[in-house]
PDB file of C-alpha atoms and ligand atoms in Angstrom:
ATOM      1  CA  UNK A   6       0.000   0.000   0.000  1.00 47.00           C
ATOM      2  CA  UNK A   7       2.911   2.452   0.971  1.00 51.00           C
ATOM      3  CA  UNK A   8       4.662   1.799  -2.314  1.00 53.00           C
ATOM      4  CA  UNK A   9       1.772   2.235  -4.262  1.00 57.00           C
ATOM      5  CA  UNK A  10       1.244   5.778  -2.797  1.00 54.00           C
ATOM      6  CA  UNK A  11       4.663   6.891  -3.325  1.00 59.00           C
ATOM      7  CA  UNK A  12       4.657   5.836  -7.085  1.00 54.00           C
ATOM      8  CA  UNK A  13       1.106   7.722  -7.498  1.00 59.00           C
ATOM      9  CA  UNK A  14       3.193  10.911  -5.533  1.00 60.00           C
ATOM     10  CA  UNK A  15       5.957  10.212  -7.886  1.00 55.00           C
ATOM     11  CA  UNK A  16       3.939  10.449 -11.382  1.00 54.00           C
ATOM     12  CA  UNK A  17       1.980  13.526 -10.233  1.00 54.00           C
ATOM     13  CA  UNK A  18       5.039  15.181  -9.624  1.00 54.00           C
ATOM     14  CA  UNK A  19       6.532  13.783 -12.707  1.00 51.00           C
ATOM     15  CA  UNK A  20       3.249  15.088 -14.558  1.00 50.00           C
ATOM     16  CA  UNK A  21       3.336  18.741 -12.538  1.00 53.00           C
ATOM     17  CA  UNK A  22       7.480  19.351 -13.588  1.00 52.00           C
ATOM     18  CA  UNK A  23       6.305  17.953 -17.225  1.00 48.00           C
ATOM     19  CA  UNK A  24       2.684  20.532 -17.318  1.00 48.00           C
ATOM     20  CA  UNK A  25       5.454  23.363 -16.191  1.00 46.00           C
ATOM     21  CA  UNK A  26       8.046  22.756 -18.622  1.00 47.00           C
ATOM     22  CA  UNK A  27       5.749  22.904 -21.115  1.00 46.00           C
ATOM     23  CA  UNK A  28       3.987  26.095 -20.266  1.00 45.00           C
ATOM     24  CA  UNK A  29       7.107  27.371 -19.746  1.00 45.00           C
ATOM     25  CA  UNK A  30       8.163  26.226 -23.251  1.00 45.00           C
ATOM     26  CA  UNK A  31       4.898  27.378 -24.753  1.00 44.00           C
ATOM     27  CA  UNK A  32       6.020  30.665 -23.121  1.00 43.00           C
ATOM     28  CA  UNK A  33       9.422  31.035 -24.990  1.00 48.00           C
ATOM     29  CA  UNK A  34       8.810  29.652 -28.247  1.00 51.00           C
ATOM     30  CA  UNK A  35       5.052  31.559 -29.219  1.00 61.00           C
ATOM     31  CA  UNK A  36       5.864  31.074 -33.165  1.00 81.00           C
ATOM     32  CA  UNK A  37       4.388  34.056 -34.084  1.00 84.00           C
ATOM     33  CA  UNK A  38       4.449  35.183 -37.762  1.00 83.00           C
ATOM     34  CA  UNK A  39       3.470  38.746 -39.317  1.00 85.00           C
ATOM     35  CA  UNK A  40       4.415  41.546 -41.357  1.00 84.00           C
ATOM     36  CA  UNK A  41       4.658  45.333 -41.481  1.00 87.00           C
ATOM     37  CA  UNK A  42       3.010  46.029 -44.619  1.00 84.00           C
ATOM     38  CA  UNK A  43       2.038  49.583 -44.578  1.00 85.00           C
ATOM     39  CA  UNK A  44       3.927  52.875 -42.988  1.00 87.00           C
ATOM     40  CA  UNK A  45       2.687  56.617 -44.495  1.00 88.00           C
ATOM     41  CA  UNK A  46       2.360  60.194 -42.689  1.00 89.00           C
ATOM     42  CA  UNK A  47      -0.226  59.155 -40.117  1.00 93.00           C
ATOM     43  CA  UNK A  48       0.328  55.454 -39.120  1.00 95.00           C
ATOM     44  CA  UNK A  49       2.152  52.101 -39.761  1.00 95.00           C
ATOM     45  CA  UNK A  50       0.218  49.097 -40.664  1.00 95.00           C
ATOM     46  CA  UNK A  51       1.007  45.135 -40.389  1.00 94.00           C
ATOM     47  CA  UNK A  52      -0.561  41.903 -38.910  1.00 92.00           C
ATOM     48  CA  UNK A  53       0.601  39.355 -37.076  1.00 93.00           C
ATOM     49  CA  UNK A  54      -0.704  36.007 -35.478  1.00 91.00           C
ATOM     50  CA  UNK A  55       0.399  33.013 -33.119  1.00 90.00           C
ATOM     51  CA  UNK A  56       0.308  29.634 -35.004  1.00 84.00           C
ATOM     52  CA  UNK A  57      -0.332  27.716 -32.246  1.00 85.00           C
ATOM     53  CA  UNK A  58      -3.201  29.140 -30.987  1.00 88.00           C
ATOM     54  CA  UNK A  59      -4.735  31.695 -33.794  1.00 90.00           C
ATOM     55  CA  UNK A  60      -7.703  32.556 -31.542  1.00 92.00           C
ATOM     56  CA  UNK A  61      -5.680  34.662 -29.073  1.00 92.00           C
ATOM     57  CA  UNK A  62      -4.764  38.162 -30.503  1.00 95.00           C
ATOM     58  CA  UNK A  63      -0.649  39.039 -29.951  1.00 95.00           C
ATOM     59  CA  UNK A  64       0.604  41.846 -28.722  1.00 96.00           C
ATOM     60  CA  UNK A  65       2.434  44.176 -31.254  1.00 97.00           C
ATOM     61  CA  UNK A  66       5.430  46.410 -30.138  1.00 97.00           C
ATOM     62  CA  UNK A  67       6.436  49.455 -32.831  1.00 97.00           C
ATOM     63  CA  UNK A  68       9.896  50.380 -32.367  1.00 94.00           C
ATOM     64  CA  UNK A  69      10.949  53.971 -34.660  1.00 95.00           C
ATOM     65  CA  UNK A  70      14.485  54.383 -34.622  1.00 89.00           C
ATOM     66  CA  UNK A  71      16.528  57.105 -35.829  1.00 87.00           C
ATOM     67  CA  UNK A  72      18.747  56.006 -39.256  1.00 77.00           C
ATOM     68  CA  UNK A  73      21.237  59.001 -38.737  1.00 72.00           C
ATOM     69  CA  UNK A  74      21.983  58.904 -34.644  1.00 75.00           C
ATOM     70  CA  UNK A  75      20.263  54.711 -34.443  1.00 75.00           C
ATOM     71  CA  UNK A  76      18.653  56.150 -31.290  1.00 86.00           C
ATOM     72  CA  UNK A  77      15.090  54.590 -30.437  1.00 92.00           C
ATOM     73  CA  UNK A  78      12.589  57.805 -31.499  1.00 94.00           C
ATOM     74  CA  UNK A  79       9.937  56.178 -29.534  1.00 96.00           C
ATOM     75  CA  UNK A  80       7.826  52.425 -29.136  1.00 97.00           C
ATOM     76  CA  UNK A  81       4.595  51.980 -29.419  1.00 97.00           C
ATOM     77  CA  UNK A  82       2.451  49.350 -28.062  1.00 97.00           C
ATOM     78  CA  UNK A  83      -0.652  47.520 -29.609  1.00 97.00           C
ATOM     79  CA  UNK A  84      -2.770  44.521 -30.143  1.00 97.00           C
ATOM     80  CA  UNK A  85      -2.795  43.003 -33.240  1.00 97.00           C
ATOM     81  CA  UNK A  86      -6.627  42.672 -33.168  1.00 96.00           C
ATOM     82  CA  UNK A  87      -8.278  44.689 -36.681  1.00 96.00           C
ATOM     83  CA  UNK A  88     -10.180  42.363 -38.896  1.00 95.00           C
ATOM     84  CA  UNK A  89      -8.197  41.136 -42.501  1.00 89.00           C
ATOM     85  CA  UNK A  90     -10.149  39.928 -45.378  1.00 87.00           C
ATOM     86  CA  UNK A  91      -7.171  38.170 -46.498  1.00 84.00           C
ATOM     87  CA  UNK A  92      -6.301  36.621 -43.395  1.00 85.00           C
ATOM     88  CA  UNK A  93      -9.346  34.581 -42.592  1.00 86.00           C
ATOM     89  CA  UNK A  94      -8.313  31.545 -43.721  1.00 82.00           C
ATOM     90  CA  UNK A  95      -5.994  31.375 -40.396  1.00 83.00           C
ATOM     91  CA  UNK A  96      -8.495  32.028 -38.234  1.00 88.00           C
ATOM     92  CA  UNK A  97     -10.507  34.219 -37.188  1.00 91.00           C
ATOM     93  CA  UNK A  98      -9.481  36.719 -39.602  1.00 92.00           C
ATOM     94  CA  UNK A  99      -8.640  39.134 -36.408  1.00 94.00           C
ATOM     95  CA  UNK A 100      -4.944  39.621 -36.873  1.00 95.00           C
ATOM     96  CA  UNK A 101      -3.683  43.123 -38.434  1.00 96.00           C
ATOM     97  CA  UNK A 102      -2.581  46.287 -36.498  1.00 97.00           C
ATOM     98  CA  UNK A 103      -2.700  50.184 -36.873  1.00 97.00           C
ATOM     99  CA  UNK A 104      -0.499  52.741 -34.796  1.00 97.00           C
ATOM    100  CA  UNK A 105      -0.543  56.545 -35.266  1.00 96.00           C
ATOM    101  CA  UNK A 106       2.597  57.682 -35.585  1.00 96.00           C
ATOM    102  CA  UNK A 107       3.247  61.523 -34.312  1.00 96.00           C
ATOM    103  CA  UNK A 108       6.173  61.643 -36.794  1.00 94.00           C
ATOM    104  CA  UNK A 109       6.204  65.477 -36.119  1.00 91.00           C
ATOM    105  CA  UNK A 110       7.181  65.048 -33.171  1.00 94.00           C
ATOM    106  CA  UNK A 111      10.193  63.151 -33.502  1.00 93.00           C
ATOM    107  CA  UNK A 112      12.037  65.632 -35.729  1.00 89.00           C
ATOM    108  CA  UNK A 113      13.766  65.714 -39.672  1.00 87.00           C
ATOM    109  CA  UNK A 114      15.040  62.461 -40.439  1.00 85.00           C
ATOM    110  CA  UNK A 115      14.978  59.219 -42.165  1.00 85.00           C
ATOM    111  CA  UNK A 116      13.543  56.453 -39.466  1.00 89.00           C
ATOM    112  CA  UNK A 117      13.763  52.750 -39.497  1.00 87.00           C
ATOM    113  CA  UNK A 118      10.294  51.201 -38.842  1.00 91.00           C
ATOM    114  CA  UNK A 119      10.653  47.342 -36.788  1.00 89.00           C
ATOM    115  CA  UNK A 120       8.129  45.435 -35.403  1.00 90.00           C
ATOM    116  CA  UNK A 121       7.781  42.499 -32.546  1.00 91.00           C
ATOM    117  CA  UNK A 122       5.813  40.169 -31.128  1.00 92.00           C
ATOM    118  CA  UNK A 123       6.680  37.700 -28.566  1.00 87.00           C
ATOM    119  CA  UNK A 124      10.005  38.738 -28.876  1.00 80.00           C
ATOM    120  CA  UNK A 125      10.109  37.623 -32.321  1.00 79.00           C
ATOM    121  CA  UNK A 126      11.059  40.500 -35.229  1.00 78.00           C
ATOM    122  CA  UNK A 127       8.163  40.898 -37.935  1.00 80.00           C
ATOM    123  CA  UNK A 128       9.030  40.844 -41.611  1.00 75.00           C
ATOM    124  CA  UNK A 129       8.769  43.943 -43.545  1.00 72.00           C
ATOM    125  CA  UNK A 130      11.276  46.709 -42.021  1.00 76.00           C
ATOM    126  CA  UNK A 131      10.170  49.889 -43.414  1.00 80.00           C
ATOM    127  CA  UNK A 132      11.969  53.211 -43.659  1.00 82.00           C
ATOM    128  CA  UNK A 133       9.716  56.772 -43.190  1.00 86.00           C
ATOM    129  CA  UNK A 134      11.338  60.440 -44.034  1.00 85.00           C
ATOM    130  CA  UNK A 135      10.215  63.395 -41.956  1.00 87.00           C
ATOM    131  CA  UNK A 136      11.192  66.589 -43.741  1.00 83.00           C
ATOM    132  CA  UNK A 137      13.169  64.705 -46.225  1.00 76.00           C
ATOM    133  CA  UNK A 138      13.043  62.859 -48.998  1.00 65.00           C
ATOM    134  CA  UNK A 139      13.030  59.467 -47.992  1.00 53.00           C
ATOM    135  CA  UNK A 140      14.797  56.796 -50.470  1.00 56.00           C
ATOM    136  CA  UNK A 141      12.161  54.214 -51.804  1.00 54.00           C
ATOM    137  CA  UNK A 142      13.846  51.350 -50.536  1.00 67.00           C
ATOM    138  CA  UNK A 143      13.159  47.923 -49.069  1.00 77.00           C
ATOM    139  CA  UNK A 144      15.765  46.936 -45.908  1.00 83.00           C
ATOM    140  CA  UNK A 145      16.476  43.067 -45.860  1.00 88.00           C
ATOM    141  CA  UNK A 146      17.764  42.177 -42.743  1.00 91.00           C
ATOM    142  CA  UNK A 147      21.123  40.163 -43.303  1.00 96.00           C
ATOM    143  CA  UNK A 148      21.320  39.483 -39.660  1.00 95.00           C
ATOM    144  CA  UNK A 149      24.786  40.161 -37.754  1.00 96.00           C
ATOM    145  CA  UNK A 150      28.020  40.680 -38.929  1.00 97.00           C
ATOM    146  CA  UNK A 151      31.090  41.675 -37.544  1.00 97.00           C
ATOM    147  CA  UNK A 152      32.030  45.115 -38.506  1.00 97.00           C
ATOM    148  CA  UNK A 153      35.409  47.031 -38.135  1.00 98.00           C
ATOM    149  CA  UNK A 154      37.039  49.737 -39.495  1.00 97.00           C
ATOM    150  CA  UNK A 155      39.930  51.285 -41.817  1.00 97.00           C
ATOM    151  CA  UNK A 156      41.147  54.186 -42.615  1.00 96.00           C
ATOM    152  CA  UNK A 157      43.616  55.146 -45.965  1.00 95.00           C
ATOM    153  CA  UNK A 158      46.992  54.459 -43.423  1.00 96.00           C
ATOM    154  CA  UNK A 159      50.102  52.379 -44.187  1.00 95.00           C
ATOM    155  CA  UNK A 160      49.012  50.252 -41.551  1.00 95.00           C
ATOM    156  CA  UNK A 161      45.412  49.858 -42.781  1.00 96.00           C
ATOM    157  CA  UNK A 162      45.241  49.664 -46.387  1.00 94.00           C
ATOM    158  CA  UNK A 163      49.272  49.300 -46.913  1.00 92.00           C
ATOM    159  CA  UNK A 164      49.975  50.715 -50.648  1.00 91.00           C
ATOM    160  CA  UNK A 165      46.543  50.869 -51.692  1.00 90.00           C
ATOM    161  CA  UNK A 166      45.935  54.409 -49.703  1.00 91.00           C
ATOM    162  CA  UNK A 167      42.427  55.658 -50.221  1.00 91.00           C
ATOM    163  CA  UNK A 168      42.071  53.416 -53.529  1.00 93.00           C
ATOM    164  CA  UNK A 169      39.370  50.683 -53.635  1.00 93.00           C
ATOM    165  CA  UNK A 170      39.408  47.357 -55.346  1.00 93.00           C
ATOM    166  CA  UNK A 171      36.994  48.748 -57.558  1.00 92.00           C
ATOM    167  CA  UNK A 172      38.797  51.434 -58.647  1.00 91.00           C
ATOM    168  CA  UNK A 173      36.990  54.494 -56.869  1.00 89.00           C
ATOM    169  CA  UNK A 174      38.218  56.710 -54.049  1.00 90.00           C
ATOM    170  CA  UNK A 175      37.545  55.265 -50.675  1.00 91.00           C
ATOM    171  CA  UNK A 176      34.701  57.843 -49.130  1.00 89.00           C
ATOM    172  CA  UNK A 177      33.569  58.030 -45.374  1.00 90.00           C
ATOM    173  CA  UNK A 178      30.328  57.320 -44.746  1.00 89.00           C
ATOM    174  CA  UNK A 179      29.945  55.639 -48.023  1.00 92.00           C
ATOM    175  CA  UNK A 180      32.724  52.637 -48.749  1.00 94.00           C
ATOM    176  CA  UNK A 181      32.796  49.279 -47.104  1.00 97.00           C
ATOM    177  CA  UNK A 182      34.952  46.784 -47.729  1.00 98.00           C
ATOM    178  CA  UNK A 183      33.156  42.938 -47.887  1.00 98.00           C
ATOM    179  CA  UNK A 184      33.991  39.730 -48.685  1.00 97.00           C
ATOM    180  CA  UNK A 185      32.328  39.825 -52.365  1.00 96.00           C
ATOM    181  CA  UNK A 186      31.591  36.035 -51.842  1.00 96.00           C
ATOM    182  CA  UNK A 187      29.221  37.018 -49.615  1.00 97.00           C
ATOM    183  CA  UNK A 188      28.499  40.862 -50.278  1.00 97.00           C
ATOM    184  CA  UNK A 189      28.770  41.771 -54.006  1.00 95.00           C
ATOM    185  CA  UNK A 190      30.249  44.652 -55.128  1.00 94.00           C
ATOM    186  CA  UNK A 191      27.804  47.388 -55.750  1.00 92.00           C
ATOM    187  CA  UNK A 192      25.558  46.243 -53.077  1.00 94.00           C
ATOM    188  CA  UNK A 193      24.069  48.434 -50.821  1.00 92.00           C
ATOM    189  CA  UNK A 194      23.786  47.969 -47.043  1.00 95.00           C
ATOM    190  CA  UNK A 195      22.461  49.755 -44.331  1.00 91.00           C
ATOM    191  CA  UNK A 196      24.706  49.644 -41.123  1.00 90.00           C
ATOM    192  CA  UNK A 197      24.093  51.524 -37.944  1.00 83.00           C
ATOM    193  CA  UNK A 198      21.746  53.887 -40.093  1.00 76.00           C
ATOM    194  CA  UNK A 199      24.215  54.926 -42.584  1.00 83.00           C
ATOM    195  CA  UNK A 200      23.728  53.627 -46.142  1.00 85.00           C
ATOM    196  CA  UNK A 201      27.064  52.080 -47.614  1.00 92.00           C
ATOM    197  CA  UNK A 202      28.104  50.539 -50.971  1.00 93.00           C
ATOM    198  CA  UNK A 203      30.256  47.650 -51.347  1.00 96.00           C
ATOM    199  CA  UNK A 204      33.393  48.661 -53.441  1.00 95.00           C
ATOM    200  CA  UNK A 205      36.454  47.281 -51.388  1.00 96.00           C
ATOM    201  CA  UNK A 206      37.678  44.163 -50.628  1.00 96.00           C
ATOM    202  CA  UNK A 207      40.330  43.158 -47.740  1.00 92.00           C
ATOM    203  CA  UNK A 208      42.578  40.229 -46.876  1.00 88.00           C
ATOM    204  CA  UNK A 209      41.199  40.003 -43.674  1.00 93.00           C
ATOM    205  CA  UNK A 210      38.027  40.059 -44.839  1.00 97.00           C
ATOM    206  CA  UNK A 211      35.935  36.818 -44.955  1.00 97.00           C
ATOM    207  CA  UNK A 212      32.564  35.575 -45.025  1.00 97.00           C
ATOM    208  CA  UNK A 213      30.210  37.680 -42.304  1.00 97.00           C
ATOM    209  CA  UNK A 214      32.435  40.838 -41.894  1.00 98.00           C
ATOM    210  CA  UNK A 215      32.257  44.210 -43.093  1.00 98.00           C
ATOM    211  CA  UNK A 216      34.943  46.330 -42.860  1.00 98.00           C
ATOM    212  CA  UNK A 217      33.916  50.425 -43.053  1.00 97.00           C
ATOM    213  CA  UNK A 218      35.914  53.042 -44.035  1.00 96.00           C
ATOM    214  CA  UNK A 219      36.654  56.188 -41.719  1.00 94.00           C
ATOM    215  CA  UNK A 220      39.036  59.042 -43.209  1.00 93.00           C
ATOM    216  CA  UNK A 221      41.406  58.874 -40.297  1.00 94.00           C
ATOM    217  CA  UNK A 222      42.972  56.267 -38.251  1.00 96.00           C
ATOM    218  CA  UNK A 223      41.875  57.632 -34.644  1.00 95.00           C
ATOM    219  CA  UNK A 224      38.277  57.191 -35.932  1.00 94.00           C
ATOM    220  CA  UNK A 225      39.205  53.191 -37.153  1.00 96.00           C
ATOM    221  CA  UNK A 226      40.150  52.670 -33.409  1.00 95.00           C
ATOM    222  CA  UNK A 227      37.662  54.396 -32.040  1.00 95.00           C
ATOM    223  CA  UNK A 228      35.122  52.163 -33.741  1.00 94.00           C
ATOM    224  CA  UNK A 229      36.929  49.101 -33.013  1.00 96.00           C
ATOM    225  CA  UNK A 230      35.037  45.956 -33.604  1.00 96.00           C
ATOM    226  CA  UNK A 231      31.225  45.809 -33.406  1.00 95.00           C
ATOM    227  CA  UNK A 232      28.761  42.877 -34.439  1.00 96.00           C
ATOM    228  CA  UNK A 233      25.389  44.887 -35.279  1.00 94.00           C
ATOM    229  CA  UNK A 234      22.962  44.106 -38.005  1.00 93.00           C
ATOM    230  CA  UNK A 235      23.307  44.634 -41.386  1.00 95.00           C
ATOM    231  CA  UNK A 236      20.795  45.682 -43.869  1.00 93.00           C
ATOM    232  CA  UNK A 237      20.632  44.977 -47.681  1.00 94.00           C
ATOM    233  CA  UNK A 238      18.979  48.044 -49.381  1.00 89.00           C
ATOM    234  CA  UNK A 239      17.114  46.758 -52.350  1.00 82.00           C
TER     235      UNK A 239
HETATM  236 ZN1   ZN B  13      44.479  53.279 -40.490  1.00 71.92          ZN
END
């Protein structure tokens, strides 16, 4: 009788640790899927949904960040709740989102539009000019690289000076050096908010690592070695 009890106190503690890892599991991996698909003057539009359980709207989190100084302008919170036509066949149908955006209020500048839920990064990065003209661009997220600098010095660039691979004159804010295996040249990527072409190669430059060009060596060691994201503009 006294085994029998401590086996049945065994398996509903086995079944509690098993009920908890799972919530907890649940908790961590919500596999949520959506998109940004519309940003103008007043708002930015998208929709989003969890797969496992299409019923419950998701929360939505706006982030605006600033392309020139990559500060966050602001983040704005939402559910992901408005009716789509063209959603319904997931669910209920219930799954886009709309935030007004006081763009005014953040100042001149080109912003990066992201969006999350659960955590997770929606598709669909969009970029939004205040007072100027914005590029008409799409922004692929590469994911992270490792990025360093150079600068035209003996010790940087050796006999090539401020001359690229390509043949053109190595320009701050504008030259990176990639691995053209991975990066062809001409492409354009979007790093820390600045938008840089791909016109220089490097020996020590393989696979995931972008090396950007600063006019002066002080600036290459101030920048050191960063892994951020890196954006292809398309
Ligand atoms: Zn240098």
């Amino acid at each position: 009788m006294q085994k029998r009890k401590n086996i049945q106190r065994f398996l509903g503690t086995l079944l509690m640790m098993v009920s908890v890892f799972l919530s907890t599991f649940d908790a961590y991996a919500l596999p949520v899927t959506g998109i940004i698909d519309g940003a103008d003057e007043k708002s930015v539009r998208g929709w989003a949904l969890n797969s496992s359980d299409p019923s419950v709207p998701v929360d939505v989190k706006v982030v605006i960040l600033n392309q020139t100084s990559g500060q966050v302008a602001a983040e704005l919170y939402t559910t992901a709740s408005l009716h789509r036509e063209d959603l319904t066949e997931q669910g209920t149908g219930g799954y886009g989102f709309e935030v007004s955006v006081p763009w005014d209020s953040y100042g001149n500048g080109t912003y990066l539009i992201e969006a999350f839920a659960a955590g997770q990064k929606l598709s669909g990065t969009k970029v939004h000019g205040v007072g100027v003209t914005a590029p008409v661009t799409t922004l692929r997220s590469l994911g992270i690289f490792r990025t360093t600098a150079y600068c035209p010095c003996r010790q940087c660039s050796g006999k090539w000076g401020g001359l690229t691979s390509t043949g053109t004159i190595a320009t701050a804010n504008h030259t990176i050096s990639v691995d053209p295996r991975v990066i062809p040249y001409g492409s354009r990527l979007m790093i820390g908010g600045v938008l840089y072409t791909a016109e220089d190669c490097g020996g020590g430059v393989k696979g995931r690592h972008v090396d950007i060009f600063f006019n002066t060596h002080g600036e290459t060691r101030g920048y050191g070695s960063r892994n951020v994201e890196v954006y292809l503009v398309q």
